[in-house]
Amino acid sequence: MGELGEGSDGLFGRAVDLGILREFVDECAVTSAALALSGEAGTGKTALLDAVAEYARVRGARVLRAAGVEFEENLPFAGLHQLVGPLLTKVAPASTGTLGVALGMTDGPPPSRPEVADAVRGLLTGLAAEGPVLMVIDDLQWFDRPSTMVLEAVLPHLGRHRVGLLVAVRGDGIGHFEGVTAHTVAPLTDDAATAMLRARFPAMAAGVRKRLVDEAKGNPLALLELPVALSPGQRTGNDSLPETLPLSERLREVFASRVRTLPEATRRLLLLAVLEGSGSLAVLAPDHADPKHADSNHADSDSANPDGARANPEVPDLGPAERVGLLTVDHTHGRLVFRHPLTRSAIVELSTSEERRQAHAVLAERLTDHPDRHAWHRAHAVVEPDEGIAALLEQAAVRTRNRGDVAGAVAALLRAAELSPSGVDRRRRLVEAAYVGAVAGGQLRSVPRLLDDALRCDPDTAATPPLGIAVAAAHHLLLSGEGDADTAHRLLVAALDMRPLPLDATDVTVVEAVNTLSWTAYFGGRTELWDAFHRIVARLVPGTPGPLALMNSTLADPARATPLALEELDAAIADLDEQTALIDVVRTSLAGIFVDRLPACREPLRQLRRRHGVEEAGTVLLHILSLSGLERFMAGAWDEAAELADEQVRLAERSGYGLLRCMGLYLQAMLAAGRGDDKAVTELTDRMVGWASPRGFVLVSRLAAQARTLAALGRGDYESAYRHASGISPPGVLASHVPHALWLVTDLTEAAMRTGRRAEAEAHVAAAHAAGLGAFSPRYALLMDAADAMIAPDEQAPARFAAALARPGVEQWPFEHARALLVHGERLRRARMNREARIQLERARQIFERLGAEVWCRRAEREAQPTGSVQGPASLTAQQLTIVELAAAGLSNKQIAERLFLSSRTVGTHLYQAFPKLGVTSRAGLRDALRHLSDTERQE
């Protein structure tokens, strides 16, 4: 195929789709790119993939093909085997390395998923050095999870290497792939559907054609298959059509009717092929020609059998199915390929449960050299409990997990539990499935149910479920890319509630469980999660130990931290040294975040990073980067903070720590907000909320709101700033168990004042004073003094700002210091103290400039213009100038709002912003300011 356009390979109505695909292939010739085709079954995604694959080949690209198989979802790296396995068979087995072990082609220690991803990335970039590479994957929704996760890890790191990924997926979801452009393959228009039927069925009567177009609703598969079910007389219009043709029902019937016409031997063989999964002729052959060549791991014979002659026998019974177009036989690679996935479903639906069990038994006998597949087929072939088969599945689960496929391991353990005659064995396997399931995609929400099922298996036993398993499960569940805060919390609460009382505070496992529970509550961010934590802490005897006590007293609800708790935290930080456990240094530092103890933790964290073993302790290292980056941001070392945040995001992505990746994104977003990069703030916070919201991590959403608040303040969008800040904690309240409320006291106060909400601002400052926030640290004292000055009357504000800025050590927090100087300068201008105002504004500008806070620097520059305190109408927006003129004419806010179709609050906000620009403090001065502008501008 020389060109990819309308009419390519019989495609109809796909001009737009083909144009997008043509541009995609051309892009892949110069850089990496990824595109996902989504849509309902039968929309023609596979036909588009075939067309673009041929187009890419003609243009010199190497095309790697794979397709998800519904019955291979539990087989680890089945998809990866299809994709890159053929490449590995061309080299000596000893040279296949990590990939060879992962794909079961060579022996060796099981590699981690990052190692497999690195190997795939190296393979692809090596090929790309020779020419463009295009990976084409059909039915991504049925791709096995390990293969999908490897591709997810590889894709963001291909850079400008000429590697493309084109996938087709049913529905509208493309999983967790980042950087993938999504394109929906829409149903055909009526004109395109009519053209397709005319081309494929030229003898069809016009009335029949119109009826099928109406019934198919643009689904190409239905358009092609529905006519097959019609008699010749019905197609020509000589016989009447059925009254109703429900699309989904009719399509199933189309496939079923074609399968029913096949000889019994063919149907049995097709059932074997569907249940076997790979379509290997070697397994399907009557004489079981050479099953070892099917696949040492999951029978992808085309990639695992370089010598296809011995393993590609003729299978005569496939002929009838091939002749009616249900499948094709690829004798070169020894496989059969079903023409459409729905064919598989129809074959299974037409079989009885007994026929399926018999087929699994046959496959088990033919796959004795493949222990995992042998175990699974034996498990499907029985209905009664069988400890022998259960043990085989449990062994398969271990091997599957060692290959990195935790989802497959869970499936094996669950089936092993079902087949366990003993309640004790069933319980043990269910608990193990709960642990493994905590890190498995698609299994997370079933973990509490699995534990409940395990308890019911053997009610007479006095043993309690292994708490260590629950701890590890919740830990991974909390931090992994598949994170789920609520499930982790429920899992730990259930496990701890099953322990005998009182809880032993000297039991390391119990303490670790409660520590992990504190993190589920912290990141979950809801009071009810903390309530369960406090209830369980109260059960610890003889008392709450070490860092756990600190986190309980200063992290859970810092607004209500007592002076004694702060003293204990200070003492614990002072005791940190080389002998302190890695995790205890991290937990002690974390306890100090919201009570401003990070500066004291700076050196212990630096020393910790240099300690032996920290590089291997993934979560510890990521926490160090997060805490150090936050401390550097607050200290005004923004370049250092950016380096730490970038490193954290990079390491978290590579290791699969989704939650800790969000912590790095948060710091990146705060830096972008401080520097006025609104586009980056939006992109970063969208990524944070998009990941955290469906997983129940409310804390991450609050962090995103903080960055959005700061960005809005920087650009002068005070209404948005107020909305974001008050969404974290409402004005007048430091919400219970919302630690981030402490960080936004000054932000919310400023936003409230600048939007005319004086009462709300005053209430919020009062709440912060009631909590004793100013006594927590010198930085909080500065922030509280600035907030007090913001709400002060004009005649008192200068003195209060001066007192705040005179506090010793305010230079330690340059950004907060400069913001206080900026607001002070603005208030001085409103009081017509122009010379003093310019001094404060220039000091603020210099600090902002050193930080790289460009948007804030520009604000200070605008306020400190040589004209003094009056900028005049030229500095007003068009709407502000209109409002000022109407106000000067004597109209009230309500009258102005009605005339301009605005709210009274919006009018008030614009006037509040306009007053300092005109050098007035009330409406009474507006008329003189406008009339005597030239005289006013000459004042110093």
PDB file of N, CA, C and O in Angstrom, residues 356-366 377-378 381:
ATOM      1  N   ARG A 356     -16.232 -27.831  28.359  1.00  0.00           N
ATOM      2  CA  ARG A 356     -15.092 -26.970  28.691  1.00  0.00           C
ATOM      3  C   ARG A 356     -14.150 -27.677  29.661  1.00  0.00           C
ATOM      4  O   ARG A 356     -12.930 -27.580  29.530  1.00  0.00           O
ATOM      5  N   ARG A 357     -14.706 -28.387  30.638  1.00  0.00           N
ATOM      6  CA  ARG A 357     -13.848 -29.116  31.570  1.00  0.00           C
ATOM      7  C   ARG A 357     -13.049 -30.202  30.846  1.00  0.00           C
ATOM      8  O   ARG A 357     -11.863 -30.400  31.119  1.00  0.00           O
ATOM      9  N   GLN A 358     -13.708 -30.893  29.921  1.00  0.00           N
ATOM     10  CA  GLN A 358     -13.001 -31.917  29.160  1.00  0.00           C
ATOM     11  C   GLN A 358     -11.883 -31.311  28.323  1.00  0.00           C
ATOM     12  O   GLN A 358     -10.779 -31.875  28.224  1.00  0.00           O
ATOM     13  N   ALA A 359     -12.151 -30.150  27.744  1.00  0.00           N
ATOM     14  CA  ALA A 359     -11.120 -29.492  26.936  1.00  0.00           C
ATOM     15  C   ALA A 359      -9.931 -29.085  27.804  1.00  0.00           C
ATOM     16  O   ALA A 359      -8.769 -29.250  27.415  1.00  0.00           O
ATOM     17  N   HIS A 360     -10.199 -28.558  28.983  1.00  0.00           N
ATOM     18  CA  HIS A 360      -9.107 -28.191  29.887  1.00  0.00           C
ATOM     19  C   HIS A 360      -8.308 -29.422  30.293  1.00  0.00           C
ATOM     20  O   HIS A 360      -7.074 -29.352  30.433  1.00  0.00           O
ATOM     21  N   ALA A 361      -8.992 -30.542  30.505  1.00  0.00           N
ATOM     22  CA  ALA A 361      -8.277 -31.770  30.872  1.00  0.00           C
ATOM     23  C   ALA A 361      -7.343 -32.203  29.757  1.00  0.00           C
ATOM     24  O   ALA A 361      -6.203 -32.629  30.001  1.00  0.00           O
ATOM     25  N   VAL A 362      -7.818 -32.113  28.498  1.00  0.00           N
ATOM     26  CA  VAL A 362      -6.971 -32.460  27.359  1.00  0.00           C
ATOM     27  C   VAL A 362      -5.754 -31.542  27.310  1.00  0.00           C
ATOM     28  O   VAL A 362      -4.607 -31.985  27.121  1.00  0.00           O
ATOM     29  N   LEU A 363      -5.980 -30.247  27.486  1.00  0.00           N
ATOM     30  CA  LEU A 363      -4.862 -29.297  27.437  1.00  0.00           C
ATOM     31  C   LEU A 363      -3.876 -29.534  28.579  1.00  0.00           C
ATOM     32  O   LEU A 363      -2.662 -29.381  28.400  1.00  0.00           O
ATOM     33  N   ALA A 364      -4.381 -29.895  29.756  1.00  0.00           N
ATOM     34  CA  ALA A 364      -3.484 -30.186  30.875  1.00  0.00           C
ATOM     35  C   ALA A 364      -2.553 -31.338  30.531  1.00  0.00           C
ATOM     36  O   ALA A 364      -1.350 -31.299  30.851  1.00  0.00           O
ATOM     37  N   GLU A 365      -3.086 -32.371  29.864  1.00  0.00           N
ATOM     38  CA  GLU A 365      -2.261 -33.511  29.477  1.00  0.00           C
ATOM     39  C   GLU A 365      -1.216 -33.107  28.439  1.00  0.00           C
ATOM     40  O   GLU A 365      -0.097 -33.628  28.443  1.00  0.00           O
ATOM     41  N   ARG A 366      -1.570 -32.200  27.557  1.00  0.00           N
ATOM     42  CA  ARG A 366      -0.658 -31.807  26.490  1.00  0.00           C
ATOM     43  C   ARG A 366       0.374 -30.770  26.925  1.00  0.00           C
ATOM     44  O   ARG A 366       1.293 -30.448  26.171  1.00  0.00           O
ATOM     45  N   HIS A 377      -4.925 -25.412  33.755  1.00  0.00           N
ATOM     46  CA  HIS A 377      -5.891 -26.231  33.028  1.00  0.00           C
ATOM     47  C   HIS A 377      -6.435 -27.349  33.916  1.00  0.00           C
ATOM     48  O   HIS A 377      -7.632 -27.674  33.843  1.00  0.00           O
ATOM     49  N   ARG A 378      -5.598 -27.923  34.777  1.00  0.00           N
ATOM     50  CA  ARG A 378      -6.112 -28.924  35.717  1.00  0.00           C
ATOM     51  C   ARG A 378      -7.126 -28.286  36.662  1.00  0.00           C
ATOM     52  O   ARG A 378      -8.146 -28.895  37.009  1.00  0.00           O
ATOM     53  N   ALA A 381     -10.395 -27.951  35.073  1.00  0.00           N
ATOM     54  CA  ALA A 381     -11.008 -29.221  34.671  1.00  0.00           C
ATOM     55  C   ALA A 381     -11.757 -29.895  35.805  1.00  0.00           C
ATOM     56  O   ALA A 381     -12.418 -30.915  35.579  1.00  0.00           O
TER      57      ALA A 381
END
